[in-house]
Amino acid sequence: MKMIKKIYIVRVAILIIPVLGWFYYDYFFLSSNDLPSQNKSPLASEYLNMAPEVKFVGDEACSACHLEIFKSFKRTGMGMSFYKPSTGNVIENFKSNNRVYDKKSNFQYEMIREKGEFYQREYRVDDAGNQIHELKRKIDWIIGSGRQARTYMTTIGGLMYEMPVTWYSEKGKWDLSPGYHSRNQRFSRPIVAECMNCHNSYTDHVENSENKFRNVPSGIGCERCHGPGELHVESRFGWKINTTMSGAKDPTIVNPARLPLREQMDVCLQCHLLGEKAVFKEGMKSDSFRPGMRLTDLKSIYISDDISPNNFDIASHGERTSLSACYIKSNGALTCIVCHDPHNPVKSLGRVHFNNKCLQCHEIGNLSREPEGVEHQVDANCISCHMKQGDASDVLHVNFTDHWIRKRLSVDEPQKEEGRVITLKDFMGETDSSADIRLGIAYVKYFEEKHPEQEYLVRAIELLEEGLKSNREHISGLYNLGKAHLSLKNPRKAAQALERAIMMNPVEIKTYFALGISYEKLGEKDKAMNAYLKSLEIYSEDALVLTNLGNLEQGAGNSETAIDYYIRAIKSEPSYPGSYVNLGRLYLVDYNNPARGKEYIQEALRLDPDYIPALSHLGSILVAEGDDEGAIKLFDRILEINPSYISAYGNLASVFAKRGELAIAREYLLTLLELAPNNKNARKMLARIETTIKKFN
């Protein structure tokens, strides 16, 4: 084991922090408060089912009285948005052209149909064509009706994840899932509640988990647009409520067609206005919306202040519609249901249906007489000339309709400049006292999830600190201020903000987790331990919290307790490689048991063959076993993945120094010191090597 001690290993806790205007927008429906409730809506007294305590009853209850509408809706894209795969609903090609290669990550994928079940198999081959990695996951759920595409989900240990390959129906081909061309997240992209609740009916999300659900429904249901049906069903069957309708508005259920324009539009915009980032208001979640509410009661939507005509995202309908002269000149009367019948499949309506919608306002003869007018035919396709169709900016291989209606479609405007620092603006234009806080939160989220440019954090901190002066108890503001400081490597300020957030809300696990990381960065291990333990009291199955507790216990010499935490972490999230690596490291270092340690580290590499901590520890084990060549290959592989990973340079220097190849070892150390000039271990090793070289020259 002396050999292992010579290897240049950096012991760190395995922590994951998520990568910690030309056009005038006129959204006619403005609001102004950040402490909403469902009962605050001006329509809450008119529609009894807007109350948060009214229960959802499911679509089958609706079918008893509305059978034909129910059947028709179930054929729409929304009605077919989420379901299990079966041999009866296959539209994909599993027999030929069923492989996809991701050159960027060097992973290959094969889509398999086997004994009535469906799988995606990930594998990698070396230069000689030998398979060196394989991971096979079962398809458990499908997102998407298949009219444009189908994306797939797998469930691992009760947790739901997106899968890396999508079937694109329009082109009849397999390709990487949306967003995976820029960053292949393989089988590890969690399906969070916010995503689930727009692709499906409201789902029973396990509170405080990231991607765990109970009783997952199949498809967007009636109640997403009409609100909870409990009171309506009771009134119709005479159980509790008796109402006399006689054609009047039914107070037990929302009919979106009867809503004011603002609230009517917001029923659709709850999911069809994605923006660059959304920020929920205090006390609100993705399943808090009830038809009849204003979207501004729920969340703020942020868009880039520089929009190109040719860039439209798959869920940008509301944003693009608001650019249309038809929408602006109608004072918002061009709502979604003017053109769309949500109860009937779009493909069943045809061109004439949509042309007639245009002809309600635009008379053919008048159009031809306008300046620079062209001859318009009654049977022409209005959409083909006035609404761009094709790939969306964020989803390829689809034939999506841009909802910005224009006289002439531009074809040569500049596209998005990747990597450019953007400025976010509130789509609804709210100016209340918490507006700066929400914009600051949006910048933190944009940094973490889209573009890790520190400028966003600088903006966020300025906005958050200013907003918190007048809203000192804004919990989300304090939490995100803490995260921003943590990402900028200022754990003291992070801890101060997070401590304030916990004083306001002592039952938020994510705040305790961030606070635990802050304390670890400050070297305050006991405080970090307490923060993680508080988190576990609220939710006992968070793998990252359990892993970090294991790290602290191992560091304190409590190996048995650390093992218990690592095992619990593995049971909670079986696909997270960090827990396996840390458990393997414990057996390697604390118990001098490289064979047992190697098993866990190899399991981590089975889950993720590019997981750097596992590659590093396995390399150390191979050196101890005398397999220098194998170790060198692993350390070189690390530098292919991350050329700035300093431990790999130190480990390579150690291996070559042991082999007597001092000149090579010296070069690795010089490179390391370019990256980390103050690294004391590297300087000491370099001094010894240079002394030895001089001695023998």
XYZ file of C-alpha atoms in Angstrom:
697
model
C 0.000 0.000 0.000
C 2.990 2.313 0.114
C 2.676 2.707 -3.615
C -0.823 4.101 -3.256
C 0.335 6.684 -0.753
C 2.880 7.951 -3.257
C 0.210 8.598 -5.864
C -0.933 12.179 -6.113
C -4.541 11.847 -4.889
C -6.732 14.784 -3.915
C -9.444 13.718 -1.457
C -12.507 15.856 -1.912
C -16.154 15.420 -1.136
C -18.088 14.414 -4.207
C -20.558 17.272 -4.415
C -22.893 18.113 -7.241
C -24.148 21.647 -7.727
C -25.976 22.126 -11.045
C -23.753 24.053 -13.320
C -23.376 25.916 -9.900
C -34.502 44.691 -28.654
C -35.719 44.916 -32.080
C -39.313 44.109 -31.369
C -41.807 45.625 -29.006
C -43.525 43.067 -26.803
C -46.953 44.130 -25.639
C -48.562 41.689 -23.226
C -51.839 43.357 -22.429
C -52.525 41.685 -19.121
C -50.312 43.056 -16.362
C -50.232 42.272 -12.628
C -48.198 43.426 -9.661
C -47.694 41.289 -6.590
C -45.369 38.556 -5.370
C -47.415 37.088 -2.535
C -50.311 35.480 -4.407
C -52.893 32.896 -3.503
C -55.488 31.142 -5.544
C -58.174 33.047 -3.649
C -56.678 36.407 -4.645
C -57.869 36.045 -8.249
C -60.773 38.331 -9.094
C -62.589 35.266 -10.465
C -62.210 33.112 -7.336
C -65.663 34.103 -6.061
C -67.243 33.201 -9.406
C -65.628 29.776 -9.832
C -65.751 27.668 -6.696
C -63.325 25.067 -8.062
C -60.467 27.581 -8.029
C -60.124 27.017 -4.288
C -56.958 25.016 -3.540
C -58.793 22.431 -1.442
C -61.046 21.284 -4.316
C -59.877 17.870 -5.541
C -59.100 16.538 -8.990
C -61.227 13.563 -10.022
C -59.669 12.371 -13.304
C -60.914 12.217 -16.878
C -63.063 9.127 -16.487
C -65.448 11.092 -14.275
C -65.883 13.597 -17.110
C -66.620 10.906 -19.685
C -69.844 9.926 -17.953
C -71.560 13.086 -19.276
C -69.197 14.299 -21.998
C -68.372 11.050 -23.767
C -67.974 12.343 -27.330
C -65.793 15.268 -26.268
C -63.817 12.890 -24.052
C -63.185 10.491 -26.965
C -62.184 13.286 -29.325
C -59.864 14.917 -26.785
C -58.089 11.630 -26.181
C -56.983 11.734 -29.838
C -55.396 15.174 -29.517
C -51.728 15.874 -28.871
C -52.552 16.813 -25.283
C -54.690 13.762 -24.678
C -51.877 11.558 -26.030
C -49.023 13.407 -24.352
C -47.882 10.767 -21.850
C -48.327 6.989 -21.791
C -46.662 3.621 -21.439
C -45.149 1.857 -24.463
C -46.893 -1.237 -25.781
C -46.783 -3.482 -28.814
C -50.028 -1.863 -29.911
C -48.762 1.717 -30.111
C -45.433 1.237 -31.920
C -44.743 3.792 -34.664
C -40.940 3.658 -34.494
C -38.536 1.586 -36.554
C -36.795 -0.845 -34.200
C -35.564 -3.139 -36.996
C -33.345 -0.970 -39.223
C -31.629 2.422 -38.970
C -32.122 2.053 -35.229
C -28.659 3.194 -34.142
C -27.453 6.682 -33.304
C -23.840 7.786 -32.813
C -23.000 10.831 -30.724
C -19.606 11.876 -32.004
C -19.135 14.505 -29.309
C -19.392 12.030 -26.410
C -18.331 8.938 -28.400
C -21.404 7.002 -27.266
C -23.469 4.852 -29.576
C -27.115 3.954 -29.019
C -29.246 1.090 -30.230
C -33.038 1.034 -29.881
C -34.313 -2.476 -29.150
C -37.707 -4.216 -29.148
C -37.452 -7.453 -27.193
C -40.185 -9.798 -25.896
C -42.823 -7.064 -25.831
C -40.610 -4.531 -24.080
C -38.460 -1.691 -25.377
C -34.935 -0.573 -24.522
C -32.201 1.889 -25.353
C -28.717 0.404 -25.243
C -25.704 2.666 -24.828
C -22.298 1.342 -25.803
C -18.797 2.406 -26.806
C -16.141 0.675 -28.893
C -12.407 1.229 -28.998
C -10.293 1.890 -32.089
C -10.096 -1.843 -32.762
C -13.902 -2.158 -32.717
C -14.050 -3.927 -29.358
C -16.975 -3.007 -27.103
C -15.633 -1.384 -23.936
C -18.844 -0.105 -22.355
C -22.518 -1.077 -22.304
C -25.541 0.195 -20.395
C -29.066 -0.921 -21.230
C -32.152 0.860 -19.896
C -35.831 -0.051 -20.259
C -38.302 2.411 -21.779
C -41.016 2.889 -19.151
C -42.880 5.959 -20.410
C -43.328 7.948 -23.628
C -43.708 11.729 -23.874
C -45.340 13.028 -27.029
C -48.245 11.954 -29.207
C -45.902 10.976 -32.020
C -47.306 13.525 -34.449
C -43.984 15.349 -34.263
C -41.827 13.212 -31.980
C -41.644 10.755 -29.112
C -39.199 11.082 -26.229
C -38.727 8.331 -23.668
C -38.246 7.953 -19.949
C -36.770 5.264 -17.776
C -37.338 4.643 -14.076
C -34.314 3.671 -11.957
C -34.851 2.987 -8.276
C -38.201 4.779 -8.426
C -36.647 7.898 -9.972
C -37.642 9.048 -13.460
C -35.093 10.130 -16.079
C -35.179 11.209 -19.708
C -33.491 8.915 -22.221
C -30.895 10.082 -24.742
C -32.597 9.162 -28.045
C -35.892 10.438 -29.507
C -37.996 9.220 -32.426
C -38.728 12.098 -34.840
C -41.916 11.155 -36.679
C -41.811 13.928 -39.253
C -38.487 12.664 -40.603
C -39.014 9.022 -39.620
C -35.656 8.813 -37.855
C -33.935 8.315 -34.533
C -31.641 11.047 -33.194
C -30.449 12.487 -29.913
C -33.143 13.965 -27.691
C -33.651 17.759 -27.607
C -30.694 19.454 -25.930
C -28.523 16.337 -26.052
C -26.487 17.465 -29.065
C -24.938 20.217 -26.966
C -24.727 18.148 -23.770
C -25.448 14.443 -23.715
C -26.869 13.729 -20.261
C -27.312 10.054 -21.163
C -29.790 8.432 -18.751
C -29.277 10.965 -15.955
C -31.499 13.939 -16.872
C -34.137 14.035 -14.102
C -37.796 14.515 -14.960
C -38.655 17.233 -12.461
C -42.165 18.243 -11.414
C -42.128 21.396 -13.544
C -41.485 19.346 -16.688
C -43.910 16.583 -15.751
C -46.747 18.992 -15.016
C -46.713 20.499 -18.498
C -46.327 17.213 -20.367
C -48.959 15.461 -18.262
C -51.818 15.957 -15.854
C -50.752 17.103 -12.421
C -48.784 14.204 -10.997
C -48.359 13.052 -7.423
C -44.794 14.256 -6.927
C -43.022 13.044 -3.793
C -42.383 16.218 -1.852
C -38.712 17.230 -1.513
C -37.569 14.647 -4.063
C -36.285 15.804 -7.403
C -37.794 13.212 -9.747
C -39.862 10.717 -7.789
C -43.581 10.336 -8.504
C -46.518 8.245 -7.331
C -49.558 7.262 -9.414
C -48.412 8.759 -12.711
C -51.404 9.558 -14.969
C -51.488 9.036 -18.742
C -51.791 12.299 -20.635
C -52.930 15.865 -20.107
C -56.495 15.733 -18.865
C -59.676 17.786 -18.879
C -58.933 19.399 -15.523
C -55.768 21.140 -16.694
C -57.965 23.576 -18.642
C -61.226 23.330 -16.677
C -59.875 23.068 -13.141
C -60.546 20.418 -10.469
C -63.794 18.587 -11.129
C -64.823 17.476 -7.639
C -67.558 20.099 -7.131
C -68.845 19.770 -10.691
C -69.210 15.997 -10.438
C -70.898 16.287 -7.052
C -73.347 18.849 -8.385
C -74.236 16.776 -11.432
C -74.820 13.612 -9.457
C -76.543 15.434 -6.606
C -74.145 14.299 -3.922
C -73.502 17.550 -2.100
C -74.102 20.612 -4.217
C -77.271 21.612 -6.011
C -77.041 24.317 -8.649
C -79.579 25.569 -11.147
C -77.829 26.237 -14.435
C -80.417 27.152 -17.122
C -77.623 28.254 -19.475
C -75.915 30.426 -16.904
C -72.263 30.187 -15.975
C -71.603 27.057 -13.910
C -69.772 28.077 -10.713
C -68.473 24.540 -10.104
C -66.246 24.294 -13.203
C -64.262 26.700 -15.407
C -65.137 26.974 -19.078
C -62.130 28.808 -20.597
C -64.299 30.182 -23.414
C -66.265 32.161 -20.800
C -63.176 33.641 -19.114
C -62.026 37.218 -19.688
C -59.385 37.458 -22.427
C -56.509 37.731 -19.991
C -57.397 34.658 -17.947
C -58.441 32.725 -21.056
C -55.020 33.221 -22.631
C -53.262 32.298 -19.413
C -54.871 28.851 -19.358
C -52.745 28.066 -22.423
C -49.719 30.129 -21.462
C -49.203 28.145 -18.257
C -47.336 25.701 -20.540
C -47.074 27.368 -23.947
C -44.923 30.279 -22.798
C -41.605 28.764 -21.856
C -39.286 31.755 -22.215
C -35.628 31.508 -21.289
C -36.426 30.973 -17.602
C -39.466 30.969 -15.330
C -39.478 31.955 -11.653
C -42.321 30.840 -9.402
C -43.612 33.365 -6.933
C -43.363 32.792 -3.217
C -45.566 29.918 -2.116
C -46.254 28.751 -5.678
C -45.285 25.506 -7.451
C -45.814 24.078 -10.903
C -49.093 22.442 -9.826
C -50.498 25.561 -8.123
C -52.156 26.986 -11.227
C -55.936 26.779 -11.514
C -57.788 27.895 -14.656
C -59.198 31.342 -13.941
C -56.000 32.473 -12.247
C -53.671 34.940 -13.879
C -50.312 33.611 -14.924
C -48.755 36.491 -12.995
C -50.256 34.986 -9.822
C -48.115 31.908 -10.437
C -44.810 32.926 -11.962
C -42.753 35.394 -13.957
C -41.491 34.475 -17.419
C -38.199 35.881 -18.687
C -37.220 36.201 -22.331
C -34.139 37.511 -24.086
C -34.377 41.192 -24.984
C -32.909 40.459 -28.432
C -35.139 38.143 -30.451
C -34.350 37.044 -33.995
C -37.332 36.457 -36.310
C -35.948 33.081 -37.327
C -35.472 31.674 -33.840
C -38.542 30.156 -32.257
C -38.600 27.487 -29.567
C -40.957 24.545 -29.340
C -42.926 26.086 -26.429
C -42.766 29.743 -27.485
C -46.329 30.080 -28.772
C -47.354 32.868 -26.421
C -44.147 34.828 -26.857
C -44.330 34.675 -30.656
C -48.080 35.343 -30.852
C -47.572 38.582 -28.920
C -45.371 39.884 -31.753
C -48.182 39.521 -34.293
C -50.030 42.608 -35.519
C -53.199 40.502 -35.373
C -52.741 40.085 -31.630
C -51.643 43.643 -30.899
C -54.368 45.348 -32.957
C -57.047 43.124 -31.466
C -56.024 44.220 -27.969
C -55.350 40.634 -27.059
C -58.601 39.237 -28.443
C -56.643 36.811 -30.655
C -56.433 34.172 -27.969
C -55.361 30.605 -28.663
C -58.883 29.180 -28.881
C -59.826 31.596 -31.659
C -57.896 29.265 -33.996
C -57.470 26.086 -31.958
C -60.167 23.697 -30.845
C -58.565 21.927 -27.860
C -61.080 19.075 -28.050
C -60.236 18.011 -31.611
C -56.950 16.808 -33.134
C -55.274 19.475 -35.259
C -54.743 17.031 -38.118
C -58.515 16.450 -38.337
C -59.281 20.144 -38.930
C -57.440 20.808 -42.176
C -56.433 23.920 -44.079
C -59.955 25.263 -44.625
C -60.601 25.442 -40.876
C -57.581 27.679 -40.280
C -58.128 29.748 -43.433
C -61.656 30.518 -42.252
C -60.237 31.842 -38.987
C -58.146 34.339 -40.949
C -61.046 35.278 -43.220
C -63.094 36.360 -40.210
C -60.976 39.517 -40.203
C -59.194 39.581 -43.580
C -61.393 39.816 -46.696
C -59.703 38.321 -49.760
C -60.404 41.231 -52.087
C -59.125 43.834 -49.655
C -55.883 41.920 -49.144
C -55.140 41.992 -52.871
C -55.758 45.759 -53.043
C -53.341 46.657 -50.229
C -50.068 48.393 -51.198
C -47.650 45.789 -52.507
C -50.508 43.312 -52.199
C -50.455 39.996 -53.990
C -53.276 38.044 -55.531
C -54.960 35.993 -52.782
C -56.967 32.889 -53.610
C -59.808 31.618 -51.467
C -58.322 28.130 -51.367
C -54.762 29.290 -50.632
C -52.956 28.270 -47.449
C -52.631 31.366 -45.267
C -50.240 29.643 -42.873
C -47.726 28.689 -45.574
C -47.066 32.347 -46.425
C -47.572 34.062 -43.084
C -46.378 31.625 -40.408
C -42.928 30.090 -40.661
C -42.774 26.302 -40.421
C -39.894 23.898 -39.846
C -37.366 23.015 -37.148
C -37.657 24.859 -33.859
C -34.515 26.439 -32.428
C -34.419 23.911 -29.592
C -35.856 20.826 -31.344
C -34.674 19.505 -34.695
C -36.442 17.248 -37.223
C -39.923 18.653 -36.535
C -42.359 20.684 -38.624
C -43.367 23.233 -36.046
C -45.397 26.378 -36.745
C -43.996 29.707 -35.580
C -46.916 31.620 -34.048
C -45.616 35.050 -35.076
C -48.021 35.957 -37.897
C -46.290 38.229 -40.421
C -47.053 39.755 -43.813
C -43.770 38.476 -45.174
C -41.518 35.816 -43.740
C -37.884 36.866 -43.458
C -35.329 34.307 -44.530
C -31.920 35.772 -43.799
C -31.980 37.343 -40.334
C -29.014 36.412 -38.082
C -29.470 33.366 -35.883
C -28.699 33.080 -32.185
C -25.072 33.648 -31.353
C -24.114 30.707 -29.152
C -22.312 31.669 -25.965
C -23.384 35.296 -26.112
C -24.278 36.857 -22.757
C -27.949 37.803 -22.988
C -30.091 40.249 -21.072
C -33.316 38.900 -19.604
C -36.555 40.853 -19.457
C -39.879 40.087 -17.801
C -42.363 39.133 -20.517
C -45.277 40.469 -18.456
C -43.458 43.688 -17.546
C -44.173 43.524 -13.805
C -42.684 46.304 -11.672
C -43.714 45.373 -8.130
C -41.349 45.516 -5.181
C -40.161 41.917 -5.698
C -39.519 42.260 -9.440
C -35.764 42.713 -8.997
C -35.596 39.639 -6.785
C -37.340 37.451 -9.360
C -35.101 38.755 -12.155
C -32.060 38.004 -9.992
C -33.344 34.460 -9.421
C -33.835 34.089 -13.177
C -30.173 34.976 -13.758
C -29.044 32.414 -11.159
C -31.144 29.724 -12.854
C -29.870 30.739 -16.287
C -26.286 30.415 -15.040
C -26.932 26.993 -13.524
C -28.995 25.466 -16.302
C -28.036 27.151 -19.577
C -24.853 29.246 -19.630
C -22.266 29.147 -16.786
C -21.003 32.693 -17.388
C -20.128 34.546 -14.179
C -21.587 37.806 -15.483
C -25.054 36.389 -14.794
C -24.154 35.860 -11.130
C -22.787 39.396 -10.808
C -26.070 40.756 -12.184
C -28.058 38.393 -9.960
C -26.311 39.440 -6.747
C -26.806 43.141 -7.502
C -30.523 42.623 -8.191
C -31.082 40.306 -5.241
C -29.302 42.506 -2.717
C -31.228 45.553 -3.897
C -34.566 43.749 -3.854
C -33.965 42.227 -0.425
C -33.553 45.669 1.091
C -37.327 46.145 0.893
C -38.256 42.435 1.020
C -36.015 41.110 3.756
C -38.028 37.916 4.258
C -38.136 36.798 0.613
C -37.052 33.179 1.109
C -36.329 32.315 -2.539
C -34.373 35.537 -2.908
C -32.168 34.695 0.070
C -31.675 31.105 -1.106
C -30.609 32.159 -4.593
C -28.380 34.901 -3.230
C -26.640 32.192 -1.214
C -26.271 29.973 -4.271
C -24.848 32.842 -6.320
C -22.207 33.611 -3.684
C -21.396 29.911 -3.401
C -20.860 29.635 -7.162
C -18.575 32.666 -6.995
C -16.541 30.904 -4.262
C -17.627 33.176 -1.446
C -18.937 30.642 1.091
C -19.064 33.099 4.009
C -21.549 35.381 2.264
C -23.383 32.330 0.982
C -23.789 30.971 4.503
C -25.064 34.313 5.785
C -27.809 34.462 3.160
C -28.755 30.807 3.582
C -28.918 31.100 7.379
C -31.394 33.965 6.966
C -33.469 31.852 4.559
C -33.635 28.986 7.057
C -34.770 31.340 9.804
C -37.755 32.213 7.584
C -38.420 28.634 6.438
C -36.746 25.882 8.497
C -38.179 23.001 6.429
C -36.503 23.502 3.044
C -34.009 20.724 2.289
C -32.299 22.452 -0.640
C -31.372 25.383 1.605
C -29.860 23.075 4.230
C -27.933 21.274 1.481
C -26.444 24.501 0.097
C -25.690 25.647 3.630
C -23.905 22.369 4.339
C -21.708 22.875 1.278
C -20.961 26.455 2.379
C -19.885 25.283 5.827
C -17.679 22.577 4.300
C -15.972 25.206 2.146
C -15.349 27.215 5.299
C -13.899 24.187 7.072
C -16.746 24.155 9.615
C -17.375 20.416 9.497
C -19.661 20.188 12.544
C -21.963 22.873 11.201
C -21.985 21.155 7.809
C -22.914 17.873 9.469
C -25.783 19.509 11.340
C -27.094 21.158 8.169
C -27.110 17.842 6.293
C -28.755 16.042 9.215
C -31.500 18.699 9.322
C -32.056 18.049 5.634
C -32.365 14.310 6.278
C -34.963 14.918 8.977
C -37.171 16.461 6.301
C -36.442 14.002 3.495
C -34.425 10.878 4.212
C -33.719 9.709 0.652
C -31.570 12.460 -0.851
C -28.516 10.673 -2.261
C -26.331 13.783 -2.387
C -27.013 14.634 1.245
C -26.343 11.038 2.287
C -23.114 10.941 0.271
C -21.857 14.174 1.763
C -22.632 12.903 5.262
C -20.654 9.779 4.421
C -17.732 11.960 3.339
C -17.790 13.882 6.619
C -18.024 10.733 8.726
C -15.169 9.141 6.812
C -13.089 12.257 7.298
C -13.791 12.076 11.027
C -12.597 8.462 11.146
C -16.081 6.963 11.541
C -15.800 4.421 8.752
C -18.760 2.208 9.717
C -21.111 5.168 9.921
C -19.792 6.424 6.577
C -20.475 3.023 4.977
C -24.052 3.154 6.232
C -24.599 6.576 4.630
C -23.052 5.478 1.320
C -25.194 2.328 1.193
C -28.310 4.392 1.903
C -27.313 6.800 -0.862
C -26.909 3.924 -3.333
C -30.334 2.545 -2.410
C -31.910 5.988 -2.778
C -30.335 6.749 -6.172
C -28.797 3.613 -7.712
C -27.561 5.414 -10.836
C -25.458 8.091 -9.069
C -21.779 7.068 -9.466
C -20.438 9.370 -6.735
C -21.729 7.194 -3.900
C -20.029 4.093 -5.360
C -16.723 5.916 -5.786
C -16.704 7.224 -2.236
C -17.565 3.806 -0.827
C -14.810 2.269 -2.918
C -12.363 4.915 -1.753
C -13.279 4.127 1.855
C -12.445 0.428 1.441
C -9.263 1.392 -0.369
C -7.996 3.939 2.179
C -9.605 3.052 5.509
C -9.632 -0.761 5.270
C -6.655 -1.356 2.965
C -8.964 -3.495 0.837
C -8.230 -2.584 -2.794
C -10.171 -5.579 -4.151
C -13.433 -4.477 -2.489
C -12.757 -0.843 -3.315
C -12.115 -1.735 -6.930
C -15.537 -3.433 -7.203
C -17.401 -0.277 -6.230
C -15.247 1.974 -8.396
C -15.744 -0.294 -11.407
C -19.504 -0.197 -10.800
C -19.316 3.603 -10.929
C -17.525 3.323 -14.296
C -20.151 0.896 -15.547
C -22.712 3.599 -14.847
C -20.526 6.359 -16.301
C -17.283 5.418 -18.081
C -16.232 9.097 -18.115
C -16.707 9.747 -14.415
C -13.407 11.375 -13.512
C -13.215 10.526 -9.767
C -13.724 6.841 -10.617
C -11.082 6.929 -13.360
C -8.664 8.622 -10.982
C -9.124 6.128 -8.144
C -9.013 3.125 -10.461
C -5.772 4.486 -11.901
C -4.330 4.646 -8.391
C -5.351 1.034 -7.764
C -3.697 -0.097 -11.016
C -0.455 1.606 -9.990
C -0.564 -0.267 -6.691
C -1.091 -3.495 -8.641
C 1.940 -2.724 -10.819
C -0.078 -1.958 -13.968
C 1.559 1.365 -14.834
C 0.468 1.250 -18.489
C -3.163 0.727 -17.529
C -2.970 3.574 -15.036
C -1.372 5.915 -17.593
C -4.224 5.208 -20.028
C -6.783 6.118 -17.380
C -5.028 9.334 -16.363
C -4.643 10.288 -20.042
C -8.350 9.604 -20.504
C -9.108 12.036 -17.691
C -7.155 14.766 -19.473
C -9.061 14.075 -22.693
C -12.284 14.711 -20.769
C -10.976 17.659 -18.748
C -7.553 19.084 -19.685
C -7.612 21.236 -16.524
C -7.928 18.367 -14.043
C -4.745 18.921 -12.051
C -4.774 15.606 -10.132
C -4.271 13.680 -13.380
C -1.068 15.640 -14.092
C 0.155 14.911 -10.558
C -0.660 11.213 -10.856
C 1.081 10.945 -14.247
C 4.117 12.709 -12.822
C 4.190 10.192 -9.953
C 3.961 7.205 -12.291
C 6.710 8.398 -14.607
C 8.939 9.403 -11.685
C 8.540 5.893 -10.242
C 9.547 4.467 -13.639
C 12.645 6.707 -13.654
C 11.377 8.804 -16.572
C 12.058 12.064 -14.761
C 11.996 14.394 -17.768
C 8.454 13.335 -18.606
C 7.427 13.628 -14.956
C 8.908 17.132 -14.867
C 6.822 18.213 -17.892
C 3.607 17.046 -16.251
C 4.449 18.971 -13.089
C 5.247 22.139 -15.030
C 1.871 21.912 -16.761
C 0.161 21.361 -13.405
C 1.837 24.464 -11.982
C 0.667 26.541 -14.930
C -2.862 25.625 -13.888
C -2.259 25.830 -10.118
C 0.848 27.935 -9.405
C 0.461 27.668 -5.621
C 0.185 23.887 -5.418
C 2.691 22.990 -2.665
C 2.799 19.235 -3.348
C 3.638 19.784 -6.994
C 6.379 22.275 -6.129
C 7.959 19.884 -3.645
C 7.886 17.010 -6.134
C 9.304 19.214 -8.899
C 12.152 20.368 -6.634
C 13.060 16.747 -5.826
C 12.955 15.728 -9.488
C 15.058 18.689 -10.655
C 17.596 17.995 -7.927
C 17.843 14.368 -9.060
C 18.156 15.380 -12.729
C 21.011 17.787 -11.901
C 22.722 15.151 -9.760
C 22.941 12.673 -12.627
C 23.710 15.162 -15.411
